[in-house]
mmCIF file of C-alpha atoms and ligand atoms in Angstrom:
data_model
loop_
_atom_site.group_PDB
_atom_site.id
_atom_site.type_symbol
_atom_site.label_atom_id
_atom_site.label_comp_id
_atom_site.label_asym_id
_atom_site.label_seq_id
_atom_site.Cartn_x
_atom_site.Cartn_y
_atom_site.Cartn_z
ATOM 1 C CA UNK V 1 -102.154 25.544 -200.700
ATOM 2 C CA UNK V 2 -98.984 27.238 -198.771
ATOM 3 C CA UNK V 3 -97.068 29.106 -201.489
ATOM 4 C CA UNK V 4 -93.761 28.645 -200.355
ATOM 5 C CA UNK V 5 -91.839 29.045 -197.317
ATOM 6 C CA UNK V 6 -94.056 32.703 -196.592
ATOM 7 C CA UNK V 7 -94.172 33.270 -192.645
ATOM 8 C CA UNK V 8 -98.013 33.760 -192.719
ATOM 9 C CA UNK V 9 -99.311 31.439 -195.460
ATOM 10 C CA UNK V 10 -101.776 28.753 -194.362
ATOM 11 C CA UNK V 11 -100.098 25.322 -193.922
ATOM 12 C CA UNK V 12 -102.411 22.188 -194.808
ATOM 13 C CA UNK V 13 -102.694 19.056 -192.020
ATOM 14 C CA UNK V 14 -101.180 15.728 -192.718
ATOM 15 C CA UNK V 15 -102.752 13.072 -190.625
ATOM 16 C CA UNK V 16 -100.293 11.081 -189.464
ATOM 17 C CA UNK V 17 -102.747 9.309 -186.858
ATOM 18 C CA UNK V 18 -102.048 5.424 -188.104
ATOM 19 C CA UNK V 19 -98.524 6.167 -188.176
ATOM 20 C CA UNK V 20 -99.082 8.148 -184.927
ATOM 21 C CA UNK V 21 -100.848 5.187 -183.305
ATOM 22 C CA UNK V 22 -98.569 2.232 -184.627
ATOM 23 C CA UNK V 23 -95.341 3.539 -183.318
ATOM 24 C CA UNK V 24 -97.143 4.396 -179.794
ATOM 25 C CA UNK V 25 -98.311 0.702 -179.947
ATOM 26 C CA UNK V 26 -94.556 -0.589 -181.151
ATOM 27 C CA UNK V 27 -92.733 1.259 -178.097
ATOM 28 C CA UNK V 28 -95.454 -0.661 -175.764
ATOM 29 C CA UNK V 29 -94.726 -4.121 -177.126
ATOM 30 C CA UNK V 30 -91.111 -3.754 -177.010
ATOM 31 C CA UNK V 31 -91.549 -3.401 -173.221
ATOM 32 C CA UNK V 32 -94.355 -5.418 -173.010
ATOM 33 C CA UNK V 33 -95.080 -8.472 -175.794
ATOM 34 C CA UNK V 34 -98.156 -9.430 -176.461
ATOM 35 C CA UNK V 35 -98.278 -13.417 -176.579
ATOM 36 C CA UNK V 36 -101.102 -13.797 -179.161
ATOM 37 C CA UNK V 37 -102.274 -16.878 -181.383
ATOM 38 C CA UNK V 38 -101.278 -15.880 -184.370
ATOM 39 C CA UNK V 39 -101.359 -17.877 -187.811
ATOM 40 C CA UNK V 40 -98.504 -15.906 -188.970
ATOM 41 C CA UNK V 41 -95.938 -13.431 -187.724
ATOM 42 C CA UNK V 42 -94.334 -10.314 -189.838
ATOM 43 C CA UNK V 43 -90.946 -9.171 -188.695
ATOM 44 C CA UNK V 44 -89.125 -5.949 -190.336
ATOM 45 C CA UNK V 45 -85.863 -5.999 -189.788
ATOM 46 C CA UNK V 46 -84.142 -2.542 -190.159
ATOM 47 C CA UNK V 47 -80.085 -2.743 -190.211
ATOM 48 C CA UNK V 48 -79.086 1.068 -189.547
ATOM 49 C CA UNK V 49 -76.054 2.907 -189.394
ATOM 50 C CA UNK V 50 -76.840 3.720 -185.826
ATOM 51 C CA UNK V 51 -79.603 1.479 -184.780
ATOM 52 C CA UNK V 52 -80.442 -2.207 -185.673
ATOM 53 C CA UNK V 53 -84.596 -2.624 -185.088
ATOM 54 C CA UNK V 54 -86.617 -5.635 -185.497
ATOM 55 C CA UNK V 55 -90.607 -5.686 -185.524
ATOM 56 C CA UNK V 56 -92.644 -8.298 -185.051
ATOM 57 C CA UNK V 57 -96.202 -8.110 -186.345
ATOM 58 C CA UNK V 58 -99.225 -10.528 -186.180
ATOM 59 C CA UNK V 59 -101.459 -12.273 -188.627
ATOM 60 C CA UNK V 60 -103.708 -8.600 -188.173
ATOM 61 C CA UNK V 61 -100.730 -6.659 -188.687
ATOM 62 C CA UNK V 62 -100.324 -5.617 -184.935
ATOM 63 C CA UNK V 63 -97.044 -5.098 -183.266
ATOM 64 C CA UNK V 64 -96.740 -7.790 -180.825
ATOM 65 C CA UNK V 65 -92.979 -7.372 -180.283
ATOM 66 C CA UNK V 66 -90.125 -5.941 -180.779
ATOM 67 C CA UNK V 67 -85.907 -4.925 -179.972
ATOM 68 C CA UNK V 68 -83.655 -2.275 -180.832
ATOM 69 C CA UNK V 69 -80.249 -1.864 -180.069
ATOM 70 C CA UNK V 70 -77.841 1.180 -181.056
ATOM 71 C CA UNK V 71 -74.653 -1.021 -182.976
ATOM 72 C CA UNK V 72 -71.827 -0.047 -185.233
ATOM 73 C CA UNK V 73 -72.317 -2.671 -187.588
ATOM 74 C CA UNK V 74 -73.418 -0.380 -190.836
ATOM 75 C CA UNK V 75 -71.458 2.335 -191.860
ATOM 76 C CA UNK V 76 -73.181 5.203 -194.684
ATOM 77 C CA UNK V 77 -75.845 1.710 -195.346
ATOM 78 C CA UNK V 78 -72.992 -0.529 -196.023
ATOM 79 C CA UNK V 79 -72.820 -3.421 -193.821
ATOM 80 C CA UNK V 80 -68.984 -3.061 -192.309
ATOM 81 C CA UNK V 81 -69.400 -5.919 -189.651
ATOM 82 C CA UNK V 82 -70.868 -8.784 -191.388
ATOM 83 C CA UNK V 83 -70.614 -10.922 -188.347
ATOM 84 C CA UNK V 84 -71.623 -8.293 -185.111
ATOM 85 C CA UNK V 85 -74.796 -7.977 -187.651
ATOM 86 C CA UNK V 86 -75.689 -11.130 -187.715
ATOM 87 C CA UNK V 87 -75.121 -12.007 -184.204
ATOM 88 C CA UNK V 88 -77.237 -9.051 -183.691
ATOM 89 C CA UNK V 89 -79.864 -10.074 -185.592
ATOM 90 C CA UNK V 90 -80.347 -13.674 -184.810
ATOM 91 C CA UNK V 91 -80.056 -12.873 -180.794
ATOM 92 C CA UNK V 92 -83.026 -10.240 -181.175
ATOM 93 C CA UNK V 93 -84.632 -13.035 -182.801
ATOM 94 C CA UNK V 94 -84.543 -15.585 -179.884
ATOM 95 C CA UNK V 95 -84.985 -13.449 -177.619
ATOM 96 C CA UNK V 96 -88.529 -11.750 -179.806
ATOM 97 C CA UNK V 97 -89.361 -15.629 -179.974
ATOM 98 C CA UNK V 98 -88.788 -16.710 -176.446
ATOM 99 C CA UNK V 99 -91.185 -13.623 -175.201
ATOM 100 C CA UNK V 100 -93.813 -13.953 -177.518
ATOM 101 C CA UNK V 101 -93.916 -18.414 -177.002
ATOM 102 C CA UNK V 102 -93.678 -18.853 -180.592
ATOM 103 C CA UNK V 103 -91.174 -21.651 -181.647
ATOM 104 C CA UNK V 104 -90.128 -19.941 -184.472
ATOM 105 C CA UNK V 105 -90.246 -16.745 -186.389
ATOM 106 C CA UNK V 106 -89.933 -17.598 -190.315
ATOM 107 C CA UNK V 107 -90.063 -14.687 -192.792
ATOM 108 C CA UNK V 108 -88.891 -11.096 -192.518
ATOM 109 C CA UNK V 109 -88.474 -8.638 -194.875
ATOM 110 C CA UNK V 110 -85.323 -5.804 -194.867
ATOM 111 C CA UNK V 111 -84.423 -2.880 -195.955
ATOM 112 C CA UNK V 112 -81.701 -1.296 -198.417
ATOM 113 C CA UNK V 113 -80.692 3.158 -199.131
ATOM 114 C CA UNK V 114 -82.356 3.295 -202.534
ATOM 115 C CA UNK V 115 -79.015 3.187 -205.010
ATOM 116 C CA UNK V 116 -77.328 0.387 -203.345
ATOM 117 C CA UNK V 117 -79.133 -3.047 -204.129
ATOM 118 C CA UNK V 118 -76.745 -4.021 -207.024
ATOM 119 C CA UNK V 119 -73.771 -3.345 -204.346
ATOM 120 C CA UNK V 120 -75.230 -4.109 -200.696
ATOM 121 C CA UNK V 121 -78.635 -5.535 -201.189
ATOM 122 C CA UNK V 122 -76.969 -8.917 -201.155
ATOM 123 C CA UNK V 123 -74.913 -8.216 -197.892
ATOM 124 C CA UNK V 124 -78.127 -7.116 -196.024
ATOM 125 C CA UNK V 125 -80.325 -9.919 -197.458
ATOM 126 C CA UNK V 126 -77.327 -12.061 -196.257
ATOM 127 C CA UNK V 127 -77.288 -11.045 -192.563
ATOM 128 C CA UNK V 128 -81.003 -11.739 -192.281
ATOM 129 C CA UNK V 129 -80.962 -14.952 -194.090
ATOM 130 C CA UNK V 130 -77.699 -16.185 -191.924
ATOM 131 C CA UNK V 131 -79.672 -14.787 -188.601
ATOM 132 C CA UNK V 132 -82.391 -17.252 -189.722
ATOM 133 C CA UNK V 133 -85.427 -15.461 -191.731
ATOM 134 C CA UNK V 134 -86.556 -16.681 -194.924
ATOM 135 C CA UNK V 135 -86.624 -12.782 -196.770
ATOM 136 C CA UNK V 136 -89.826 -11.854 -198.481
ATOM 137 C CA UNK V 137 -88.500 -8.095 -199.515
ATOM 138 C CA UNK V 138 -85.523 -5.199 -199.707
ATOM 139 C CA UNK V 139 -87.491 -2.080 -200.076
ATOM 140 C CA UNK V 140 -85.332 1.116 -199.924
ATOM 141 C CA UNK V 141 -86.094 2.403 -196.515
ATOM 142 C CA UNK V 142 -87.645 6.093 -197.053
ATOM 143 C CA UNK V 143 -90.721 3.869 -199.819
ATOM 144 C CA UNK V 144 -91.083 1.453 -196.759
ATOM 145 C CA UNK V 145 -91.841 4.505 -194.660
ATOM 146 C CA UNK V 146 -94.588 5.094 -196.707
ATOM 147 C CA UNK V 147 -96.279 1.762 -195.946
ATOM 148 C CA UNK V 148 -97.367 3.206 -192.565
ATOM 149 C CA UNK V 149 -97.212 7.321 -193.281
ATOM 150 C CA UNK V 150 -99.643 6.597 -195.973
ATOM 151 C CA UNK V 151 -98.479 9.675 -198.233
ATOM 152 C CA UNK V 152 -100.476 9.759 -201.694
ATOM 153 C CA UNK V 153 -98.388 13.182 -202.818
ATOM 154 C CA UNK V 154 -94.992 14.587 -201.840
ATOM 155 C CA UNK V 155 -91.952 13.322 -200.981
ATOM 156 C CA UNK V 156 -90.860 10.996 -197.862
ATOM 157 C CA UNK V 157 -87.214 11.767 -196.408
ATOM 158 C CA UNK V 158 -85.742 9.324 -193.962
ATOM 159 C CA UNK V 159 -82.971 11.243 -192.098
ATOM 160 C CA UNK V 160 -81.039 8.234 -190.351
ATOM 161 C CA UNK V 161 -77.853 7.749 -188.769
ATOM 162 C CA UNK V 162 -75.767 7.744 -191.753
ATOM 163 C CA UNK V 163 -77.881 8.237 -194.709
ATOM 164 C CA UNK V 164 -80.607 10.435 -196.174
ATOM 165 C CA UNK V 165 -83.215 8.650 -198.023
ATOM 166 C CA UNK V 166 -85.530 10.327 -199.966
ATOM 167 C CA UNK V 167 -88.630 8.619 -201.754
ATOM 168 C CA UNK V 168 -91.203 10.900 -203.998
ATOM 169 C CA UNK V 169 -94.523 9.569 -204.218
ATOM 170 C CA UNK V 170 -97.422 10.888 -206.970
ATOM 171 C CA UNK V 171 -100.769 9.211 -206.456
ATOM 172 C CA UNK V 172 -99.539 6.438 -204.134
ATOM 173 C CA UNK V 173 -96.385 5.246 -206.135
ATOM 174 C CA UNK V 174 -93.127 6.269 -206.010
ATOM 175 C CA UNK V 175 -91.465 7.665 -208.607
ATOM 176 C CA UNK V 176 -88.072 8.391 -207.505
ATOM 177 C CA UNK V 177 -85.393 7.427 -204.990
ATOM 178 C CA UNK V 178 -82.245 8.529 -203.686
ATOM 179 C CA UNK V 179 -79.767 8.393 -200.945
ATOM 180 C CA UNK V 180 -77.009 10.173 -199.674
ATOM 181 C CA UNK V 181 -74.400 9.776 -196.976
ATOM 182 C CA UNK V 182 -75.271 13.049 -195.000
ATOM 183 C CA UNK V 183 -77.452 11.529 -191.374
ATOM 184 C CA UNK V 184 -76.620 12.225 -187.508
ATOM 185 C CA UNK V 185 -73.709 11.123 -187.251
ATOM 186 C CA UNK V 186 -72.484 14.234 -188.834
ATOM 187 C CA UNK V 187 -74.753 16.013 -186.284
ATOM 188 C CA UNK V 188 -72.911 14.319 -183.431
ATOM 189 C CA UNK V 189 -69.483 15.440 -185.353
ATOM 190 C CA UNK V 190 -70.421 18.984 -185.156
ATOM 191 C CA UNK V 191 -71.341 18.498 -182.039
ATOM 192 C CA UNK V 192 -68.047 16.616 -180.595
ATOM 193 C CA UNK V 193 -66.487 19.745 -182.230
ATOM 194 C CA UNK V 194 -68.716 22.553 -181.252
ATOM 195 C CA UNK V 195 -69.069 21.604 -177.508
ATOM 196 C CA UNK V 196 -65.111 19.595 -177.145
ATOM 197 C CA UNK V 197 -67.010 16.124 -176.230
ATOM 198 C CA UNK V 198 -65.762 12.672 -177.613
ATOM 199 C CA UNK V 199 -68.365 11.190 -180.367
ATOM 200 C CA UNK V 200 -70.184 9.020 -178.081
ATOM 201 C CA UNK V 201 -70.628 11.856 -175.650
ATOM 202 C CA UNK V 202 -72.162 14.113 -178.003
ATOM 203 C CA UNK V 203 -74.219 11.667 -179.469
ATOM 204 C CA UNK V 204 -75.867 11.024 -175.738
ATOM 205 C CA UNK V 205 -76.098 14.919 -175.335
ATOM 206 C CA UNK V 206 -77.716 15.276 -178.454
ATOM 207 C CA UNK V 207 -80.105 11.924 -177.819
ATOM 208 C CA UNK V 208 -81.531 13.883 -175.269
ATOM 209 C CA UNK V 209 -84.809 15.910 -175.529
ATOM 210 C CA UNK V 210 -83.621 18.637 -172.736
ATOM 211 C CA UNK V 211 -80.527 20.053 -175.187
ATOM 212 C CA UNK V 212 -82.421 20.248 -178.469
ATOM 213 C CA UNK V 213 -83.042 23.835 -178.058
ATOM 214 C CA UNK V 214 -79.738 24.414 -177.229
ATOM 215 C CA UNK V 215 -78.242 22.839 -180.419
ATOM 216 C CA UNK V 216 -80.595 23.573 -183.148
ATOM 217 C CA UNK V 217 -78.701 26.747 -183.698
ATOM 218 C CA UNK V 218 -75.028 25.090 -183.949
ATOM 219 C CA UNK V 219 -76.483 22.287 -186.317
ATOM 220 C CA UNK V 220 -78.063 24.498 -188.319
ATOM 221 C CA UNK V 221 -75.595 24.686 -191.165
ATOM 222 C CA UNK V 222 -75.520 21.048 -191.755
ATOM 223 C CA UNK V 223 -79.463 21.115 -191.056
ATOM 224 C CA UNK V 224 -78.958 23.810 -193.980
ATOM 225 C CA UNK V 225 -76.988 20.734 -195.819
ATOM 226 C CA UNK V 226 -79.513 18.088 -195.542
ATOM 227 C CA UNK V 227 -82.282 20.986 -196.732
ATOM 228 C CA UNK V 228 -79.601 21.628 -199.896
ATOM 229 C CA UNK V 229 -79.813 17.972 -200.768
ATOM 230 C CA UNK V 230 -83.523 16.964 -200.376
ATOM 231 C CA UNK V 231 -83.934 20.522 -202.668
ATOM 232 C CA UNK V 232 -81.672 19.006 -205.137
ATOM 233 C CA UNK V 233 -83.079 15.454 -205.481
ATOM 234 C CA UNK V 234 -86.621 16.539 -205.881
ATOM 235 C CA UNK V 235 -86.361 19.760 -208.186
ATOM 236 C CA UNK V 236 -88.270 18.916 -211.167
ATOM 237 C CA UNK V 237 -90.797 16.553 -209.478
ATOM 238 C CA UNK V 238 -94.002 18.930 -208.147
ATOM 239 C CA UNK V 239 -93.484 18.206 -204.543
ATOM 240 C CA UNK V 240 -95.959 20.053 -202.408
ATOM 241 C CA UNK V 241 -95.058 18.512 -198.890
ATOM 242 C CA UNK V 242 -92.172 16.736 -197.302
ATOM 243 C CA UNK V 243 -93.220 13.858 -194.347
ATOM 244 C CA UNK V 244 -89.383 13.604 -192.511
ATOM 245 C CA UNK V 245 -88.742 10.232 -190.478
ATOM 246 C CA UNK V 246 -85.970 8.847 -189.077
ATOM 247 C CA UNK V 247 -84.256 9.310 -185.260
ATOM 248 C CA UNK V 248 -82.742 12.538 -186.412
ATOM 249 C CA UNK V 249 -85.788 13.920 -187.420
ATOM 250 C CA UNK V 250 -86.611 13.443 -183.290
ATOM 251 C CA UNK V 251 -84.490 16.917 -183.019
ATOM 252 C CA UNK V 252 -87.168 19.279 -182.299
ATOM 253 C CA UNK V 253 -87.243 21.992 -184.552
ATOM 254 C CA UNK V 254 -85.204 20.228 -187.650
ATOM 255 C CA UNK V 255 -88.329 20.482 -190.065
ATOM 256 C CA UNK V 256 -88.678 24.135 -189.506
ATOM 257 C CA UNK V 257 -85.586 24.637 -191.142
ATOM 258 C CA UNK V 258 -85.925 22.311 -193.771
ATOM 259 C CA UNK V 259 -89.116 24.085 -194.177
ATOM 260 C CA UNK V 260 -87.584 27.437 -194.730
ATOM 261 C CA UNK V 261 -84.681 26.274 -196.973
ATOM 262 C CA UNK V 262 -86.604 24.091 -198.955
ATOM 263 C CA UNK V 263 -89.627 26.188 -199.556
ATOM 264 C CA UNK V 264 -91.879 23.199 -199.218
ATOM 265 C CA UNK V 265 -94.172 22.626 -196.515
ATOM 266 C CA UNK V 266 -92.842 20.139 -193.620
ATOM 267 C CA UNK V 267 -94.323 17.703 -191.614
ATOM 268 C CA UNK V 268 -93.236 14.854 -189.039
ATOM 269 C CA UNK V 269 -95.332 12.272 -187.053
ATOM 270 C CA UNK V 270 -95.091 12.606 -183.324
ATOM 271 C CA UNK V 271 -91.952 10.085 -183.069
ATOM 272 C CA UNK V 272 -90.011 9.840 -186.124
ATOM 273 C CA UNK V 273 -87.691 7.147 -185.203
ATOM 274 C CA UNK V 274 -89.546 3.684 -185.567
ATOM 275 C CA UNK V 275 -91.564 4.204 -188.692
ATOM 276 C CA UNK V 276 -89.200 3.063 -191.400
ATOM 277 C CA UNK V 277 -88.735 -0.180 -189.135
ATOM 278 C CA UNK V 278 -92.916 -0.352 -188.760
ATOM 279 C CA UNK V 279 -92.810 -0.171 -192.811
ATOM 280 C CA UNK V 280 -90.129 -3.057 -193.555
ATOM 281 C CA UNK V 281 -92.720 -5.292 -191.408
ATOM 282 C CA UNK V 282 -95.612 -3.950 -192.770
ATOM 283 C CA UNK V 283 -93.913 -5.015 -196.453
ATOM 284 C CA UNK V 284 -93.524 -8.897 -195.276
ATOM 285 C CA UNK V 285 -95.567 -10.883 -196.675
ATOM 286 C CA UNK V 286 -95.336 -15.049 -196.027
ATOM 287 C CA UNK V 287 -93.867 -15.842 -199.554
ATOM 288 C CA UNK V 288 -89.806 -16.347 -199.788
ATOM 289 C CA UNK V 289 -88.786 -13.578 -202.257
HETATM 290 N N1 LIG W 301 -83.970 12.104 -179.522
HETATM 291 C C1 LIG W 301 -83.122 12.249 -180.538
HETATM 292 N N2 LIG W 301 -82.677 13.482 -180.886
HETATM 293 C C2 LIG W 301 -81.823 13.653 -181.903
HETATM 294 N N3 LIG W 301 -81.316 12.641 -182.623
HETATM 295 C C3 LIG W 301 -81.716 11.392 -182.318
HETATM 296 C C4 LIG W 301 -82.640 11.132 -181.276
HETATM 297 N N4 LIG W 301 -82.849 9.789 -181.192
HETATM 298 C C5 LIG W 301 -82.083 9.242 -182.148
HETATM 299 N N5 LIG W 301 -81.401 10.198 -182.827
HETATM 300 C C6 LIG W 301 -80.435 10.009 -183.893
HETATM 301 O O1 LIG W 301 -81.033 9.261 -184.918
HETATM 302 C C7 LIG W 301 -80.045 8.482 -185.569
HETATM 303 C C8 LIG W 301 -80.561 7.059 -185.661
HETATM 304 O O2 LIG W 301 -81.729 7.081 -186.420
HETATM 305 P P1 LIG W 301 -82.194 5.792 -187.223
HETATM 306 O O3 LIG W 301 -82.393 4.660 -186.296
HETATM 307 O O4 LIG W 301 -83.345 6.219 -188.061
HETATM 308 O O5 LIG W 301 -80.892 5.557 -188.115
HETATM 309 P P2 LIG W 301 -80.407 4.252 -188.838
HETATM 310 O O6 LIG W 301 -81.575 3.614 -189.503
HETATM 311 O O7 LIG W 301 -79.639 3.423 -187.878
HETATM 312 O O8 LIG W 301 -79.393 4.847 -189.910
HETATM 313 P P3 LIG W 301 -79.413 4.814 -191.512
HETATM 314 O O9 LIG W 301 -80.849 4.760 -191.933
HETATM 315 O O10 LIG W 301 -78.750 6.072 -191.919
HETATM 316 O O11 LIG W 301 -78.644 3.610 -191.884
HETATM 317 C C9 LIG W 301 -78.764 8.576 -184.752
HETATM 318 O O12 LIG W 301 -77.859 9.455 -185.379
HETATM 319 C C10 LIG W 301 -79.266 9.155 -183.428
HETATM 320 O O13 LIG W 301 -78.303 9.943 -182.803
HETATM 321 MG MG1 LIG W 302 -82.491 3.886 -191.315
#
């Protein structure tokens, strides 16, 4: 085993081929549905700080559809807009039934930063029951993750818009949770700063592939803060790898200094973004929680 953030030291493989495959087969369905007879359909709906995603899987557990949208209705995984959410929520839902010919889509499951169920879980569970699901589960969003990374050992981080989600796993289960407000947004802030653009223009400059190089070096100190946070939640577990997901783990580079700061050995799947939306649907089931 790697021994620790050592420049030459032998790093083992995750296999993140389902998770690999799944999200390659989400991002074709969203473009393309696939109108199949199903006996039942498994929506995730994931209500970000940044982006609002829905999934639709079939009887087999197949994407078949799906919609995302980047909305302001969430703020740090507090719903702020009750009503934009909603209306987001329930039009994705026509539109996801219209495409695939289904008449209508009943249950979905949703998702909740670990921490905030007593306070929020009730506001989220609200928007997707007022859009029109029956809900079958609120998972925290970094364990849902898990449902399609497949991580036995080691801890799951979700780096979002607004939040950081971390979920450790031993032998399959999880055995601890946390979230804090630190996500992309803050990226984009640093950004706005570092290169004088408004918010929404450095969040489009930082979207993009082409500039990642560019501004891994100016985000590194809040990089450096995520790092100083995931170190904190999981000292005193025996964490031997860390899987990252999330849209800001799509900045190339970002796990190679979490590596190094954490001293833990980092992986991410090929596209980081969809997976905690894949796990919400994989954790509907067809029973009304
Ligand atoms: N290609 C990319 N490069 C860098 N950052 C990206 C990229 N694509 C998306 N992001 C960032 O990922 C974030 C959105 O990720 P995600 O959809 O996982 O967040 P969310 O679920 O809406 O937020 P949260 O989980 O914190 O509530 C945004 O800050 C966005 O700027
Ligand atoms: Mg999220």
């Amino acid at each position: 085993m790697y021994g620790g953030g050592g420049e030459n030291m032998q790093k083992d493989v995750i296999d993140f081929k389902f998770c690999d495959e799944l999200v390659e087969e989400f991002k074709q369905v969203v473009k393309h549905p696939v109108r199949s007879k199903s006996s039942v359909y498994y929506v995730g709906v994931d209500l970000g700080t940044a982006c609002v995603v829905t999934v639709v899987l079939d009887e087999n557990r197949k994407p078949v559809a799906g919609a995302y949208e980047y909305a302001d209705v969430v703020r740090d995984g507090m719903v702020v807009d009750y009503i934009g959410a909603v209306d987001i929520v329930r039009r994705m839902k026509a539109e996801l039934e219209e495409k695939l010919g289904v008449e209508e889509l009943v249950y979905a499951a949703a998702a909740i930063p670990p921490g905030t169920d007593t306070l929020d879980g009730g506001a989220v569970k609200n928007v997707v029951e007022a859009a029109g699901y029956l809900i079958t589960s609120l998972e925290d969003e970094s364990t849902a993750a898990n449902k399609v990374l497949r991580i036995q050992n080691g801890a799951v981080v979700d780096i979002g818009g607004g939040t950081t989600g971390i979920s450790i796993f031993k032998d399959g289960k999880v055995v601890y949770v946390a979230d804090e407000p630190t996500g992309g947004t803050h990226f984009s802030l640093v950004l706005s700063g570092a290169y004088r653009k408004t918010f929404e223009e450095a969040e489009l400059f930082k979207r993009d592939r082409a500039n990642h190089k560019e501004i891994l070096p100016v985000l590194k100190p809040v990089i450096e803060k995520v790092s100083a946070i995931i170190s904190r939640h999981i000292e005193g577990y025996q964490v031997d790898s860390i899987s990252l997901v999330g849209g800001t783990c799509c900045l190339a580079g970002i796990e190679e200094i979490i590596e190094k700061n954490t001293r833990i050995p980092t992986y991410k799947p090929i596209d980081p973004m969809f997976v905690t939306p894949l796990g919400i649907a994989y954790s509907c089931t067809d029973k009304e929680r």
